Tab-separated table of C-alpha atoms and ligand atoms in Angstrom:
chain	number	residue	atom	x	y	z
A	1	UNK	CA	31.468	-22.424	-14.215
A	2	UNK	CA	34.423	-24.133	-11.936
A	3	UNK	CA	33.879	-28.041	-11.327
A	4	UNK	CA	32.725	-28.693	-7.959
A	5	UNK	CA	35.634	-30.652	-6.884
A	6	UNK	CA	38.161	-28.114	-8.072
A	7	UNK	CA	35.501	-25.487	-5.520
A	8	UNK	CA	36.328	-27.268	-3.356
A	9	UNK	CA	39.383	-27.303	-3.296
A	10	UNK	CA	39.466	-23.706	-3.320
A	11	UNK	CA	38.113	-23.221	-0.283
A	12	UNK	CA	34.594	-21.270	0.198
A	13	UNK	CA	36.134	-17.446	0.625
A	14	UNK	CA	38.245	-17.950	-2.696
A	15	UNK	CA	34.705	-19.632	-4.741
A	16	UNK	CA	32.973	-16.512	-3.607
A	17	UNK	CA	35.919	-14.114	-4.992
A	18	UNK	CA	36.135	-16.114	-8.098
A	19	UNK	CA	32.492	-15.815	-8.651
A	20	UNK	CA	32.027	-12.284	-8.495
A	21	UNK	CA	35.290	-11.016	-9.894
A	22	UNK	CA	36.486	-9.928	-7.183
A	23	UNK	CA	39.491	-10.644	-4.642
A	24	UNK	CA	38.791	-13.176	-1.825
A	25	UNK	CA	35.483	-12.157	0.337
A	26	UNK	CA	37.819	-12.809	3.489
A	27	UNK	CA	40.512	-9.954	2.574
A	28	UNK	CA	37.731	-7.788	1.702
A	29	UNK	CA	35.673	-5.403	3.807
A	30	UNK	CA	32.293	-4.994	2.666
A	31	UNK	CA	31.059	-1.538	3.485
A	32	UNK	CA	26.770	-1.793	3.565
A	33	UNK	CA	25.031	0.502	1.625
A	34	UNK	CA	21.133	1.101	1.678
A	35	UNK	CA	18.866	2.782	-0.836
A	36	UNK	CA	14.736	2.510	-1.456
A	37	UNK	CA	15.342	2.626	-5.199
A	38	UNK	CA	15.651	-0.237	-7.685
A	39	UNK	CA	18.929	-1.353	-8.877
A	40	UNK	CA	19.683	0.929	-11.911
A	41	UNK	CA	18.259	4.240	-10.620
A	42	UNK	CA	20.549	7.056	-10.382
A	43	UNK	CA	21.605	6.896	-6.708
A	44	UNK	CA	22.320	3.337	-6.756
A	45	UNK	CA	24.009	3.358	-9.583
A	46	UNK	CA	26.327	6.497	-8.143
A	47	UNK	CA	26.849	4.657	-4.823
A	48	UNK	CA	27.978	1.201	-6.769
A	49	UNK	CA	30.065	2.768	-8.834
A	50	UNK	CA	31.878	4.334	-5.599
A	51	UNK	CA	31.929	1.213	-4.249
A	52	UNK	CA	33.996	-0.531	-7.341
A	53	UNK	CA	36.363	3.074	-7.388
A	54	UNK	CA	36.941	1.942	-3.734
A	55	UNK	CA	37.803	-1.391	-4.475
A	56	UNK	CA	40.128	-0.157	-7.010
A	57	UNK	CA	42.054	2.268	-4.930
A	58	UNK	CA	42.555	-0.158	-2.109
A	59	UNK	CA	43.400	-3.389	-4.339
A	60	UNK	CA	40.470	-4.434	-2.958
A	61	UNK	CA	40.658	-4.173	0.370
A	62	UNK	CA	37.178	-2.015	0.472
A	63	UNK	CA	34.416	-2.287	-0.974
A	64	UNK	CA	30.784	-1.630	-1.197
A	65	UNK	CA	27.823	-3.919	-0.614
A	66	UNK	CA	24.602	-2.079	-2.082
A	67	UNK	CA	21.634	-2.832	-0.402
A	68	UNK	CA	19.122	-1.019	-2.907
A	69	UNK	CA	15.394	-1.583	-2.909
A	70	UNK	CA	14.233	-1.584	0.427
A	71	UNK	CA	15.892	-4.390	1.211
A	72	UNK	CA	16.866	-2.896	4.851
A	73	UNK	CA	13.646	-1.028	4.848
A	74	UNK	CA	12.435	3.002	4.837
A	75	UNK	CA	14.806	5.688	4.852
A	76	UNK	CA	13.925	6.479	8.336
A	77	UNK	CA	15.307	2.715	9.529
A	78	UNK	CA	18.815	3.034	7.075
A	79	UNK	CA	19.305	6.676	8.925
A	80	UNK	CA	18.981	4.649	12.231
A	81	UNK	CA	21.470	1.707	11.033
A	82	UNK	CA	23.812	4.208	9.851
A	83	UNK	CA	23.647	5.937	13.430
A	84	UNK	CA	24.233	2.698	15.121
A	85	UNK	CA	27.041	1.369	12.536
A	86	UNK	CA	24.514	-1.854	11.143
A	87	UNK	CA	25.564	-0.064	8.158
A	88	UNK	CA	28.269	2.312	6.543
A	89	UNK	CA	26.041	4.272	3.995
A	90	UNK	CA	22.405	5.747	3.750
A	91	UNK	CA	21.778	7.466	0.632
A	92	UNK	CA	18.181	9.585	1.588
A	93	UNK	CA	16.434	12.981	1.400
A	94	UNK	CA	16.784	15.347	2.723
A	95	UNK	CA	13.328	15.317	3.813
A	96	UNK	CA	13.814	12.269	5.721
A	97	UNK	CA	16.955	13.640	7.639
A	98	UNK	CA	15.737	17.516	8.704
A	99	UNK	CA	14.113	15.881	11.939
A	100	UNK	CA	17.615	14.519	12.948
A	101	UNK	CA	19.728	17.807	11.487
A	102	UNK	CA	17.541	20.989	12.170
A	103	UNK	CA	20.150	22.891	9.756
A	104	UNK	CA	18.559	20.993	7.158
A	105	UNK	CA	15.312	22.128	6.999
A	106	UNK	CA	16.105	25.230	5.418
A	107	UNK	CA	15.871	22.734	2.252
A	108	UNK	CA	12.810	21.372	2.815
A	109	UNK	CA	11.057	24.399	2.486
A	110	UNK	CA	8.669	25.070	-0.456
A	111	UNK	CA	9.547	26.929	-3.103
A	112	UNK	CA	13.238	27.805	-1.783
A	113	UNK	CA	14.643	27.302	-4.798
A	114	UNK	CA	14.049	29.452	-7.970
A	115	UNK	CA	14.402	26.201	-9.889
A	116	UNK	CA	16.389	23.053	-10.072
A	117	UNK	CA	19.697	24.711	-11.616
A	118	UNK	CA	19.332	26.849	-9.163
A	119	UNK	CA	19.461	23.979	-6.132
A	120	UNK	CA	22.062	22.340	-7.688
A	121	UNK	CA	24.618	25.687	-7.503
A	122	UNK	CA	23.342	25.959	-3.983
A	123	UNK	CA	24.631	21.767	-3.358
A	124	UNK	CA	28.098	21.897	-5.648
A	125	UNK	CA	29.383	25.410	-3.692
A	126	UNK	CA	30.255	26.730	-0.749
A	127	UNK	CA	26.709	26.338	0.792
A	128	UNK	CA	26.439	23.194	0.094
A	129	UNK	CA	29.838	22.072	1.732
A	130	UNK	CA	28.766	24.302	4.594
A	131	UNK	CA	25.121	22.024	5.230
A	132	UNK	CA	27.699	18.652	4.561
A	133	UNK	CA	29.749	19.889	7.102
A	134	UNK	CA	26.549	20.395	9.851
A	135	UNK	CA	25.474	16.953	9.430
A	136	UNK	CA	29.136	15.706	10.183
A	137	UNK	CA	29.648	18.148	13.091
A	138	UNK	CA	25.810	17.276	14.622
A	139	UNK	CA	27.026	16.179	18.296
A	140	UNK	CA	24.093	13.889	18.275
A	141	UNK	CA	23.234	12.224	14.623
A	142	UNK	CA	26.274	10.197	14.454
A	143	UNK	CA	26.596	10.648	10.588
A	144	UNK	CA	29.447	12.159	7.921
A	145	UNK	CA	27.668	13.931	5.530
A	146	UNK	CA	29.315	12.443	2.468
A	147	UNK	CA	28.611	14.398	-0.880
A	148	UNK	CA	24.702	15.315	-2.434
A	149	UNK	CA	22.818	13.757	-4.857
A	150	UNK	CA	20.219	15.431	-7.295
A	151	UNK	CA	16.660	14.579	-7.184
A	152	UNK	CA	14.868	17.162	-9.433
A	153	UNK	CA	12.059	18.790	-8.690
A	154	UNK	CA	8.948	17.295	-6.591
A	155	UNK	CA	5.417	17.004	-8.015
A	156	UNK	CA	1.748	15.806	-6.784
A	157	UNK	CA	0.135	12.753	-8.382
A	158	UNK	CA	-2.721	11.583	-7.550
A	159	UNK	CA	-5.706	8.791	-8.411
A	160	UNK	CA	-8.689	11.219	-8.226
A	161	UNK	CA	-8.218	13.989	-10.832
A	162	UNK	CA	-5.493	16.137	-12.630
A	163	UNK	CA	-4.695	18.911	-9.741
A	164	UNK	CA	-4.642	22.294	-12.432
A	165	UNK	CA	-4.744	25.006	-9.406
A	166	UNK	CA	-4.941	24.766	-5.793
A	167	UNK	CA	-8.588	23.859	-5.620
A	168	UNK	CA	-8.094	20.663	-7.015
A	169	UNK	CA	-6.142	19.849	-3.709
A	170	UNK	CA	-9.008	20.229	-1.418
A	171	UNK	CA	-9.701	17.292	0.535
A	172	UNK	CA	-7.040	14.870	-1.362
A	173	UNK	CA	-5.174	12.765	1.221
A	174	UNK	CA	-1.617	12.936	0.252
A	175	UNK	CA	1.185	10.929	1.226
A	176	UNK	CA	4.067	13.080	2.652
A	177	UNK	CA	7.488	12.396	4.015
A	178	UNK	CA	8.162	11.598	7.343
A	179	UNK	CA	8.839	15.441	8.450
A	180	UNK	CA	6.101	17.531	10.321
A	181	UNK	CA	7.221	20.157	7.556
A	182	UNK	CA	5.685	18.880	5.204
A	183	UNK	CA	2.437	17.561	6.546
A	184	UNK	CA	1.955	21.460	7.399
A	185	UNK	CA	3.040	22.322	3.866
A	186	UNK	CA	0.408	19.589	2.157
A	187	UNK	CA	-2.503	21.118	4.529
A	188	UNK	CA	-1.574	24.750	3.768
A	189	UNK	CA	-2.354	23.960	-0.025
A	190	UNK	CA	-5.675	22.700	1.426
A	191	UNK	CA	-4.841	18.953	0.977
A	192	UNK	CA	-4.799	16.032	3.776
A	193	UNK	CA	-1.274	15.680	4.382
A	194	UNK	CA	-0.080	12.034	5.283
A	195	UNK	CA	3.070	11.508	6.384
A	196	UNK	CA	4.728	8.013	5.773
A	197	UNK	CA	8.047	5.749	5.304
A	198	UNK	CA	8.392	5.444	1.377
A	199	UNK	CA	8.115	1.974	1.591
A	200	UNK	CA	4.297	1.912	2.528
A	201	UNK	CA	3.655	4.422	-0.856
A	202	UNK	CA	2.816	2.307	-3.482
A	203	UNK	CA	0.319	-0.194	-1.183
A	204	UNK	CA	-1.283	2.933	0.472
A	205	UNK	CA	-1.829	4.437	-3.452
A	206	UNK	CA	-3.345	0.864	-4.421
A	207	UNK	CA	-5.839	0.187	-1.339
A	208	UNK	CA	-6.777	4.092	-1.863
A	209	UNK	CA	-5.343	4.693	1.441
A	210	UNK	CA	-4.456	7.845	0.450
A	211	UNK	CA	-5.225	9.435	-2.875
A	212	UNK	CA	-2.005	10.637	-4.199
A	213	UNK	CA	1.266	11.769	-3.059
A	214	UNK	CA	4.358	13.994	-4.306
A	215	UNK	CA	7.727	12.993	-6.027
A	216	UNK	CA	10.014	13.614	-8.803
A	217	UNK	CA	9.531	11.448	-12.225
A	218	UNK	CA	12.272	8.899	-11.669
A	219	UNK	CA	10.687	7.816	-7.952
A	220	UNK	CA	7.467	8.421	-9.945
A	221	UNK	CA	7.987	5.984	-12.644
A	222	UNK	CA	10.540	3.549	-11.339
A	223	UNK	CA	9.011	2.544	-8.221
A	224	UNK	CA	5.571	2.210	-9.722
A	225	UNK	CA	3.623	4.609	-8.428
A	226	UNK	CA	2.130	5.720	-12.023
A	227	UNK	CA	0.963	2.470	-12.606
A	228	UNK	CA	-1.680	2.918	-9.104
A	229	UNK	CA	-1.995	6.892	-9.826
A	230	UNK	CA	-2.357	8.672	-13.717
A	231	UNK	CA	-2.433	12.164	-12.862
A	232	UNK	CA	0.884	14.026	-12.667
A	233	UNK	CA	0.424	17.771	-12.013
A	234	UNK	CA	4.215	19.778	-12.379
A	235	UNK	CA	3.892	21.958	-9.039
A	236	UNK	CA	7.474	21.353	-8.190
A	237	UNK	CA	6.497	22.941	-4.932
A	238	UNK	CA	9.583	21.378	-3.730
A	239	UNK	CA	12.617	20.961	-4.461
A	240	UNK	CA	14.953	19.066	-2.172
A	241	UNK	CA	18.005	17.066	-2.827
A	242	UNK	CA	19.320	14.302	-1.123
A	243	UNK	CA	22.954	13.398	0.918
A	244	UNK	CA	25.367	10.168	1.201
A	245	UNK	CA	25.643	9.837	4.759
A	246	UNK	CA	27.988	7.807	6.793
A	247	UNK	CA	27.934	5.769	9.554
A	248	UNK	CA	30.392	8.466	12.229
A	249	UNK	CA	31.573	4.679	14.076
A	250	UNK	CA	32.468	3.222	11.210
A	251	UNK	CA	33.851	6.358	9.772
A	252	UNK	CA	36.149	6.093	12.676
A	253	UNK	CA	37.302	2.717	12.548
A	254	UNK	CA	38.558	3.215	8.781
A	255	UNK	CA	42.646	4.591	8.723
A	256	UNK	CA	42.918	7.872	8.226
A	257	UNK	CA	44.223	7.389	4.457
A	258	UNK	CA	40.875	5.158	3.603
A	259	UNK	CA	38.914	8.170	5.502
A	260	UNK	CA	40.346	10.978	3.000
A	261	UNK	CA	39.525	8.295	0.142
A	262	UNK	CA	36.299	7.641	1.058
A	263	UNK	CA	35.733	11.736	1.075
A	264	UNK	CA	37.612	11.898	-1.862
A	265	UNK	CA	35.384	9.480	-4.362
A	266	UNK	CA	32.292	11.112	-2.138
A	267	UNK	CA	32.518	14.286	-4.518
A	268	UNK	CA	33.298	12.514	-7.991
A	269	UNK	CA	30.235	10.049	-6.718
A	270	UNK	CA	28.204	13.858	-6.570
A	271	UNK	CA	28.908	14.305	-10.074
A	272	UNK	CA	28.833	10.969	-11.563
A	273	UNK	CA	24.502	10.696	-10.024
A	274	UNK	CA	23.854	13.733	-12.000
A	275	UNK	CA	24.983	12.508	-14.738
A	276	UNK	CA	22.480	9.618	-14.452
A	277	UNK	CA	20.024	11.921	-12.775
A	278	UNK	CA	19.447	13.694	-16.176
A	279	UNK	CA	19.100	10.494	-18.094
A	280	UNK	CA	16.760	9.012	-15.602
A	281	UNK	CA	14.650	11.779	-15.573
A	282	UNK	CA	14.398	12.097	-19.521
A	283	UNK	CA	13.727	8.462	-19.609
A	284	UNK	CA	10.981	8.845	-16.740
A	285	UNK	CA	9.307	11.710	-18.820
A	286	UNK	CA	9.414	9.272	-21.961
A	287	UNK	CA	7.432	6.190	-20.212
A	288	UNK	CA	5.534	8.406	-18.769
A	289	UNK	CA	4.182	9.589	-21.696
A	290	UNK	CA	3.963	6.208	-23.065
A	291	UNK	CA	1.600	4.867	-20.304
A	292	UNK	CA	-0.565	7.979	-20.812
A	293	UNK	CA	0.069	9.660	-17.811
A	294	UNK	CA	-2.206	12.577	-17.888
A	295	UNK	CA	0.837	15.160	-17.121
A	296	UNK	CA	-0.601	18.558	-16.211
A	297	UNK	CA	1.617	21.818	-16.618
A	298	UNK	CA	0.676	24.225	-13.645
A	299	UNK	CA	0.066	27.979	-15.483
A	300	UNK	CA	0.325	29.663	-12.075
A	301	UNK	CA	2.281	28.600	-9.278
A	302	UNK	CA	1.451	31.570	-7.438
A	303	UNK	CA	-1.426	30.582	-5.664
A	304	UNK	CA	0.566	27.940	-4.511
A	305	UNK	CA	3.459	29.644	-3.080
A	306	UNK	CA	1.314	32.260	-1.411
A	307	UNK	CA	-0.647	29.493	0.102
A	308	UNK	CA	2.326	28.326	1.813
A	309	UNK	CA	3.124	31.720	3.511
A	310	UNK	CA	2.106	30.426	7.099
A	311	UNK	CA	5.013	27.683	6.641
A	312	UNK	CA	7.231	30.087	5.721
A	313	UNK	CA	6.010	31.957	8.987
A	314	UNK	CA	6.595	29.167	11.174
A	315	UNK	CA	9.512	27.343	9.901
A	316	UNK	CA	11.849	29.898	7.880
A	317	UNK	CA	12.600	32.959	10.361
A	318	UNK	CA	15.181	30.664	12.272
A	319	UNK	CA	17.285	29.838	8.758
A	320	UNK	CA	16.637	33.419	7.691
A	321	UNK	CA	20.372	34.093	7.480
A	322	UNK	CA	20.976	31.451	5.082
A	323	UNK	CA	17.880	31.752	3.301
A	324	UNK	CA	19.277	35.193	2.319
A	325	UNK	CA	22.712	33.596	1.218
A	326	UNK	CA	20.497	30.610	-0.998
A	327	UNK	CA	18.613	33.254	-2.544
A	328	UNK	CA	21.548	35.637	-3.824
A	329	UNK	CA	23.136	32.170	-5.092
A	330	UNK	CA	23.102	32.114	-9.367
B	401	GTR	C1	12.440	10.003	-3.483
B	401	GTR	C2	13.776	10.053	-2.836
B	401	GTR	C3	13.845	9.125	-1.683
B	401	GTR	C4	12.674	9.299	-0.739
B	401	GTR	C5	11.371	9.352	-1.461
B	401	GTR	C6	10.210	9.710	-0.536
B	401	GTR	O1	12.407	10.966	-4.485
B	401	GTR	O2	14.777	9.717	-3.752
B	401	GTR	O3	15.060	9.348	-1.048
B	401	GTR	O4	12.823	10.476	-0.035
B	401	GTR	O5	11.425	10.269	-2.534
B	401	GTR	O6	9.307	10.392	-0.987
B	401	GTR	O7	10.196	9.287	0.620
């Protein structure tokens, strides 16, 4: 601790440097970043460690401020501040963005994927840079896609019972994202499909306002949702990642140097949050377990893709190009 006299002295921007480690707050720029998850998970951890390669690189001219938690609310409202330039970064789903980029939708269909290895070849190649690339060149959403960021494979929980085949669905109201996609994809499986910002989950799963809803383990575990619903059935009906996006106004105010940086650390950032996505998820399997999660293994998923046919029907034909290209991927 520094006396308060010699803080004084200092002068407030210098205290605040000195406090955190880091060069003066007035020399820096603070680049806002907003997340759902708790400090620790693996896309806040990703996006802070960008945020201190940044500093590095620029002798700590950048940085980044990590808003993580829902501290700026839903993923709906940091899309919206990253539009308007409240804030540089929005780390969501993919789920939560395919209403503002169409081209993303293709991902947010069920059972695209073969499996998870098989998403992440589609996000690390050519594919992926291609979908990146649509979100930056969107004349209207006003965002850069940035780099991906792995989310496994999405399951149903629930309060009622464990869901073992498709009849287990009927008549459970489950929470959805925000995206008419997958309202239509919960009611195809014979379920009440609710859509709703992530940050009303864990209250609607506690006042039984629905009775389950659908994520990976890590989102599962670490923002509480097993400790209001003990059934975990492995569907993986979908299996969608998620993108750093950037605010397109602030993009632009950066110098053209600190804009190739920024794109730069975007693709180690990529690798670095799988790195942690695997450990996460191990570690979410293991607590699971521990709070005896009833954690059902689904012997056949079949009923379950052929159930979603009609969403296939309705959404796919228009991505049927690219569908083609995701499926020959290895
Ligand atoms: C999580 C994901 C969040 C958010 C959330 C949700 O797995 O990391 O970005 O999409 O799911 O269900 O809304």
């Amino acid at each position: 601790m520094i006396s308060r006299r010699h803080a004084i002295g200092l002068g407030a921007a210098a205290i605040l440097g000195l406090e955190t480690g880091r060069p003066a707050a007035a020399q820096q720029k603070m680049l806002k970043a907003s997340d759902v998850h708790p400090e620790g998970y693996p896309t806040v951890a990703a996006v802070e460690d960008m945020g201190k390669a940044l500093a590095k690189e620029t002798d700590g001219r950048l940085g980044i401020q990590m808003y993580a938690s829902m501290q700026l609310g839903g993923e709906k409202e940091a899309i919206e501040q990253a539009q308007v330039g409240a804030i540089a970064l929005a780390r969501v789903s993919v789920g939560a963005l395919g209403p503002v980029v169409n081209d993303l939708n293709v991902l947010n269909l069920p059972f695209l994927f073969r499996d998870v290895a098989h998403m992440e070849a589609t996000i690390d190649g050519p594919i992926g840079q291609e979908l990146l690339d649509k979100v930056t060149n969107n004349p209207t959403a006003n965002l850069i896609g940035l780099c991906w960021m792995d989310s496994g494979a999405r399951s149903m929980y629930d309060s009622k019972r464990p869901i073992r085949d498709i009849d287990d669905l009927k008549g459970m109201k489950m929470r959805v994202m925000g995206n008419p996609m997958f309202v239509d994809m919960m009611n195809a499986l014979g379920g009440n499909g609710v859509a709703m910002g992530y940050d009303q989950v864990f209250t609607a799963l506690q006042t039984g306002v629905v009775d389950g809803a659908e994520n990976n383990a890590p989102s599962f575990v670490f923002d509480n949702h097993y400790q209001a619903a003990k059934y975990y059935s492995l569907t993986e009906h979908l299996i969608v990642p998620e993108m750093l996006v950037f605010s397109k106004r602030i993009f632009n105010q950066l110098s053209e140097a600190d804009r190739a940086l920024v794109l730069k650390l975007a693709k180690q950032t990529q690798q670095d949050e799988r790195v942690y996505w695997k450990q996460y998820e191990a570690k979410a399997r293991a607590k699971m377990e521990e709070a005896g999660i009833v954690i059902v293994e689904i012997k056949d998923k079949k009923p379950f893709q052929d159930a979603e046919k009609p969403v296939w029907a309705k959404y796919a034909p228009q991505f049927s190009d690219i569908i083609k290209r995701i499926e020959a991927v290895q």
